[in-house]
Short mmCIF file of C-alpha atoms in Angstrom, two decimals:
data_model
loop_
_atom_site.label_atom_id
_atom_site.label_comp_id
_atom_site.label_asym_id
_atom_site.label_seq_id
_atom_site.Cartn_x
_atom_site.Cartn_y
_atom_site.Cartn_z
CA UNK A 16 -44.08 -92.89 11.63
CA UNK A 17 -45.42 -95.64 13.77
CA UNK A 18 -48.31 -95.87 11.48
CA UNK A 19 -46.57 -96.39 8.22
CA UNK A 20 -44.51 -98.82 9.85
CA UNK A 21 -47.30 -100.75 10.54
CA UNK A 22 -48.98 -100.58 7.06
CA UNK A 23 -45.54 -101.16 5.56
CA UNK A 24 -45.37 -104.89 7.69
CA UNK A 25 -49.16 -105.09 6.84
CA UNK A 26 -48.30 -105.03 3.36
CA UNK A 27 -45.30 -107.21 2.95
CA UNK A 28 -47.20 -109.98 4.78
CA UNK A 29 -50.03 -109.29 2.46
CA UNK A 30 -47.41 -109.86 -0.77
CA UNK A 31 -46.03 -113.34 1.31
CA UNK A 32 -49.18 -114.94 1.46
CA UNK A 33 -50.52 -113.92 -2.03
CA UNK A 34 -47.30 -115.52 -3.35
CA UNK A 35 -48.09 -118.68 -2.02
CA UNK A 36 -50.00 -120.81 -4.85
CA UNK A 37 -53.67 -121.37 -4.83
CA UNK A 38 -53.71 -125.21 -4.61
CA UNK A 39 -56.41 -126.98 -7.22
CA UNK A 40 -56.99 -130.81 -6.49
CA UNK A 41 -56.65 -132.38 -9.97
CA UNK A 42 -56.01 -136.25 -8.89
CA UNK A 43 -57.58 -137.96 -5.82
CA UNK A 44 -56.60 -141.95 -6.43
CA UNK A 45 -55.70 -144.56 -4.30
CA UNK A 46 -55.39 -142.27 -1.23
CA UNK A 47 -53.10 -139.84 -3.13
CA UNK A 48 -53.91 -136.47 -3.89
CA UNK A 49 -52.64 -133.98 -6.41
CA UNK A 50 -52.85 -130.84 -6.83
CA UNK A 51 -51.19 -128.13 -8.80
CA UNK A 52 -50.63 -124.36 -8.26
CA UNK A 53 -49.59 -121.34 -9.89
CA UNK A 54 -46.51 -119.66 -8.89
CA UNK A 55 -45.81 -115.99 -9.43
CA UNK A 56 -44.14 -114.69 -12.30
CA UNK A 57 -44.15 -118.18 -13.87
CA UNK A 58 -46.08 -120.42 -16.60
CA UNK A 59 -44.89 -123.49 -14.95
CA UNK A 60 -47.21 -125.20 -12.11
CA UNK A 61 -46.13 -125.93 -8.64
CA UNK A 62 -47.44 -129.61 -7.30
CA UNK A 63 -48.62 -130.58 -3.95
CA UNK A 64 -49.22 -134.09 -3.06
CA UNK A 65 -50.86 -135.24 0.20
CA UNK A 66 -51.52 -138.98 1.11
CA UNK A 67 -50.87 -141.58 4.38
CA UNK A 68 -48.40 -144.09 4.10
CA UNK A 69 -47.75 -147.39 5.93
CA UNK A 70 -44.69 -146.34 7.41
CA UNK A 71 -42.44 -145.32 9.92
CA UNK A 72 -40.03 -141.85 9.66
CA UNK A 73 -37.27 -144.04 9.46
CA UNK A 74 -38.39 -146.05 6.71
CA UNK A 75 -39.32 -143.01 4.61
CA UNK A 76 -35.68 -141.80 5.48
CA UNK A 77 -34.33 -144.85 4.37
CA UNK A 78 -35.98 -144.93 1.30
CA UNK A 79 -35.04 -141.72 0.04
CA UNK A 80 -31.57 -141.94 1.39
CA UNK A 81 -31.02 -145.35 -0.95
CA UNK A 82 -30.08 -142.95 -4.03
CA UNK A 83 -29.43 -146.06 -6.40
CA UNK A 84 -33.42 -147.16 -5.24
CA UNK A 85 -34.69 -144.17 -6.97
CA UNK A 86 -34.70 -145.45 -10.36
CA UNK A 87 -37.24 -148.11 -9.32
CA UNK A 88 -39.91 -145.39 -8.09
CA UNK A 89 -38.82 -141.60 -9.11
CA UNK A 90 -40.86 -140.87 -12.24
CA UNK A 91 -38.96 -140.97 -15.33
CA UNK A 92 -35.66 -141.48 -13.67
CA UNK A 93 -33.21 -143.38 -15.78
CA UNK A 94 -29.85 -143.38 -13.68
CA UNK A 95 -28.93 -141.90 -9.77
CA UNK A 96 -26.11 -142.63 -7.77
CA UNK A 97 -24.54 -140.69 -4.95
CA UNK A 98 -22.30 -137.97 -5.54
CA UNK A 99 -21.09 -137.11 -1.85
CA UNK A 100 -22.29 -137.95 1.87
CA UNK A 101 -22.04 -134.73 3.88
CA UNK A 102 -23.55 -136.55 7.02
CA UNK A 103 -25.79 -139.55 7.59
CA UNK A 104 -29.10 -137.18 7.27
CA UNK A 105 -27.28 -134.82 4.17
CA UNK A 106 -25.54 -135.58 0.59
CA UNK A 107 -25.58 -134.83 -2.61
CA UNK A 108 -27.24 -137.20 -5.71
CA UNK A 109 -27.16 -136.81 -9.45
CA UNK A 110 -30.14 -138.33 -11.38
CA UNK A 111 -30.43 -138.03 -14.99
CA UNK A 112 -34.36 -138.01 -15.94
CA UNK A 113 -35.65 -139.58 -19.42
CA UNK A 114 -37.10 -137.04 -21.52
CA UNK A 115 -39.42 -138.10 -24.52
CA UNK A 116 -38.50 -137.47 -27.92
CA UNK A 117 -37.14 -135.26 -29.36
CA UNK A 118 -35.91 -133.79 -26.04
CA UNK A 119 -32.73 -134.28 -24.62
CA UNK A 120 -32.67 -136.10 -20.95
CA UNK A 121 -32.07 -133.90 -17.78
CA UNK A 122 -30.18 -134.24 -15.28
CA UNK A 123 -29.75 -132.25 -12.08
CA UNK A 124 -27.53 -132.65 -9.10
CA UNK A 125 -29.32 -132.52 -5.53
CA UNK A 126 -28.81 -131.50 -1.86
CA UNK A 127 -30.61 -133.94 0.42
CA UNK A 128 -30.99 -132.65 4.06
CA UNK A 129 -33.52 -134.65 6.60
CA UNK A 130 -33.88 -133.01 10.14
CA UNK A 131 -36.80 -133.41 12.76
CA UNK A 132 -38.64 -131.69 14.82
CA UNK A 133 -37.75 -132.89 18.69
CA UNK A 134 -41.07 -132.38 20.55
CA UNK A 135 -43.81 -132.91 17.26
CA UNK A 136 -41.58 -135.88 15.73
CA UNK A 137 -42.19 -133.86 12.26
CA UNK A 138 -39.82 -134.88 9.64
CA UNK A 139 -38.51 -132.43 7.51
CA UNK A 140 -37.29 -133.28 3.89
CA UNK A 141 -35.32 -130.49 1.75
CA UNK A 142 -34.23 -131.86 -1.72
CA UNK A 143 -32.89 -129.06 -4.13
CA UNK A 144 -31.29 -128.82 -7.37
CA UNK A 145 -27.56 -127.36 -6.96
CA UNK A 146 -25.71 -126.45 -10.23
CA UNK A 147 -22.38 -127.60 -9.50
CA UNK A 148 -20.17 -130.99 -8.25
CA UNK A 149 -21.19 -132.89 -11.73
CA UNK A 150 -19.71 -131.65 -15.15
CA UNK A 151 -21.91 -131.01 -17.25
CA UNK A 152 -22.86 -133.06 -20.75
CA UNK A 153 -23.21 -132.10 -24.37
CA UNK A 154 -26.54 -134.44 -24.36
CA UNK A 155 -28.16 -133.52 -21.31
CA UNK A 156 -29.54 -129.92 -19.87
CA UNK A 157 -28.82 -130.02 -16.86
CA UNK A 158 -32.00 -128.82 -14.44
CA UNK A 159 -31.19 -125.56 -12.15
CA UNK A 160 -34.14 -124.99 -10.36
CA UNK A 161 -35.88 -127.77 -8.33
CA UNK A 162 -37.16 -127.47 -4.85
CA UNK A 163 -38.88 -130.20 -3.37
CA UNK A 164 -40.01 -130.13 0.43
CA UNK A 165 -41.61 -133.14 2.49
CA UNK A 166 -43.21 -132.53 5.42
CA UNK A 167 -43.83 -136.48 7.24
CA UNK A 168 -45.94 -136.26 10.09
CA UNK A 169 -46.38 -139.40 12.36
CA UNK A 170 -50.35 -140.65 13.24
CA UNK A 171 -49.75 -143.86 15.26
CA UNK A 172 -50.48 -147.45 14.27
CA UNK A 173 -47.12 -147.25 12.28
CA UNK A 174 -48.70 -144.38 9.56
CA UNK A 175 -47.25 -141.15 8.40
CA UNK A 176 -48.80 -138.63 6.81
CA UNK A 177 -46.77 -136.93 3.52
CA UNK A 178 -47.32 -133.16 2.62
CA UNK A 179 -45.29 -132.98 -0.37
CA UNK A 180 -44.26 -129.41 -2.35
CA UNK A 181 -42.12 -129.53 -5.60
CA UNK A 182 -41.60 -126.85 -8.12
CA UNK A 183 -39.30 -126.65 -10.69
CA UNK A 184 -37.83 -126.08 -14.32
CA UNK A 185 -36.58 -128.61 -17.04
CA UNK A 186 -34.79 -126.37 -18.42
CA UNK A 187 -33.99 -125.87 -22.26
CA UNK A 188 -36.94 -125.57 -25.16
CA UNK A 189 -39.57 -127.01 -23.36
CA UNK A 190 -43.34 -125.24 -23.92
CA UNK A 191 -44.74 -124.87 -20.60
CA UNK A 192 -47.89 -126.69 -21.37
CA UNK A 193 -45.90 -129.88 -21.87
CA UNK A 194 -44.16 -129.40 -19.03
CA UNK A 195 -47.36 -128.97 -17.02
CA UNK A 196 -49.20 -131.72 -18.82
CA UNK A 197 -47.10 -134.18 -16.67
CA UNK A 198 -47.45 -132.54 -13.40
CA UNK A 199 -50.27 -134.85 -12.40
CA UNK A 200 -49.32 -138.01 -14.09
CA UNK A 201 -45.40 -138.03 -12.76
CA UNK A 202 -46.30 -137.47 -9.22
CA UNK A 203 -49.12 -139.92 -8.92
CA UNK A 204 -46.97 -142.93 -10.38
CA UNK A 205 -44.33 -141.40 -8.09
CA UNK A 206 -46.49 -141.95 -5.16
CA UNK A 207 -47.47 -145.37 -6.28
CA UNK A 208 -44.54 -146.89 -6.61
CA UNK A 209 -43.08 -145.24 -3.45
CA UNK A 210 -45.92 -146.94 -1.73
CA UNK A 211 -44.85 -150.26 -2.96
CA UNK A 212 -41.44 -149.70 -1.88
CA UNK A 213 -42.17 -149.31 1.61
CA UNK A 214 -44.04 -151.91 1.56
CA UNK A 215 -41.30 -154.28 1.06
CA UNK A 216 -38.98 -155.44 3.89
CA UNK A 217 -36.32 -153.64 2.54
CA UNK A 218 -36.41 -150.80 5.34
CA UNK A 219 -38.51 -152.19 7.82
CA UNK A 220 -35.79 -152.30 10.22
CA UNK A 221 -33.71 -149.19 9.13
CA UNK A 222 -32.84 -146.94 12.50
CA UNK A 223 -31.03 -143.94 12.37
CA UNK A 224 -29.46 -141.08 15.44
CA UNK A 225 -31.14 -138.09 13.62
CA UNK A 226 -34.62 -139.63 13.32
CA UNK A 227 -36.99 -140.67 16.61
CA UNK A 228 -40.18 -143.11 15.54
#
């Protein structure tokens, strides 16, 4: 019994780490790099992006927790505004995401939680699509599946390094291929403009309870 107990664990960790996507570097640019994977059961891609930024956590945080800000860098975004603040690290957002023609827009509602990690200083970023809180509109599909995860690592001299992990569906007719034709371009211009945002003085002197520099 003990023995096919242990093949049994053997087996389901075997199935965990073959689910995780094979990551394939298609962008390295300006210190950003992109890469795409595929996920299980799925045409779409999963995206990775890895780079250093001239930051602090608490900048990043602050950043990310201006909702109205993400027009200016978030690809394609055409409107966000905050729904509901939970706490000062967790709310909810609604963005509504340009589509080309003839597509209808998207728009998804998201839960925003940022925790850290006391003794590493790792920042933790969960954003994911929740279906509910917004009505939804006869012109817009409204996204149910996004999951994005940030993983913000300080390395001294006021750097941070980014591991960032997004997957998700648009929703409606949308060919896959499209879809995935845009998973290098909309991160990478992402990336960019985040950059530039930090880079302003806009945050510089943001401090917050939940997050130690």
């Amino acid at each position: 019994m003990k023995k096919i107990i242990t093949v049994m664990l053997i087996s389901c960790l075997c199935t965990l780490v073959h689910a995780q996507p094979v990551w394939e570097l298609k962008k390295d640019k300006e210190g950003i790099k992109v890469y795409t994977g595929s996920i299980p059961n799925s045409n779409l891609k999963a995206i990775k992006v890895t780079c250093i930024l001239n930051s602090s956590l608490s900048q990043l945080a602050a950043l990310l927790l201006d909702i109205k800000a993400h027009e200016k860098w978030v690809y394609h975004t055409k409107t966000s505004y905050l729904v509901k603040q939970l706490s000062a690290n967790h709310l909810l957002y609604y963005s509504e995401l340009d589509m080309p023609w003839p597509l209808s827009n998207r728009d998804v509602v998201v839960e925003i939680n940022i925790s850290q990690q006391p003794g590493s200083k790792v920042m933790n970023v969960s954003a994911n699509a929740v279906g509910h809180y917004v009505p939804l509109q006869k012109d817009k599909v409204r996204v149910s599946l996004s999951k994005v995860n940030w993983t913000v690592t300080p390395v001294g001299n006021n750097q941070i390094s980014v591991e960032y992990i997004a997957q998700a569906d648009p929703g409606g007719e949308v060919p896959a291929w499209i879809v995935n034709s845009f998973s290098t371009k909309g991160p990478f211009e992402t990336f960019e403009k985040l950059k530039e945002m930090l880079a302003s003085s806009a945050y510089g002197n943001t401090q917050y309870d939940f997050v130690k520099d």
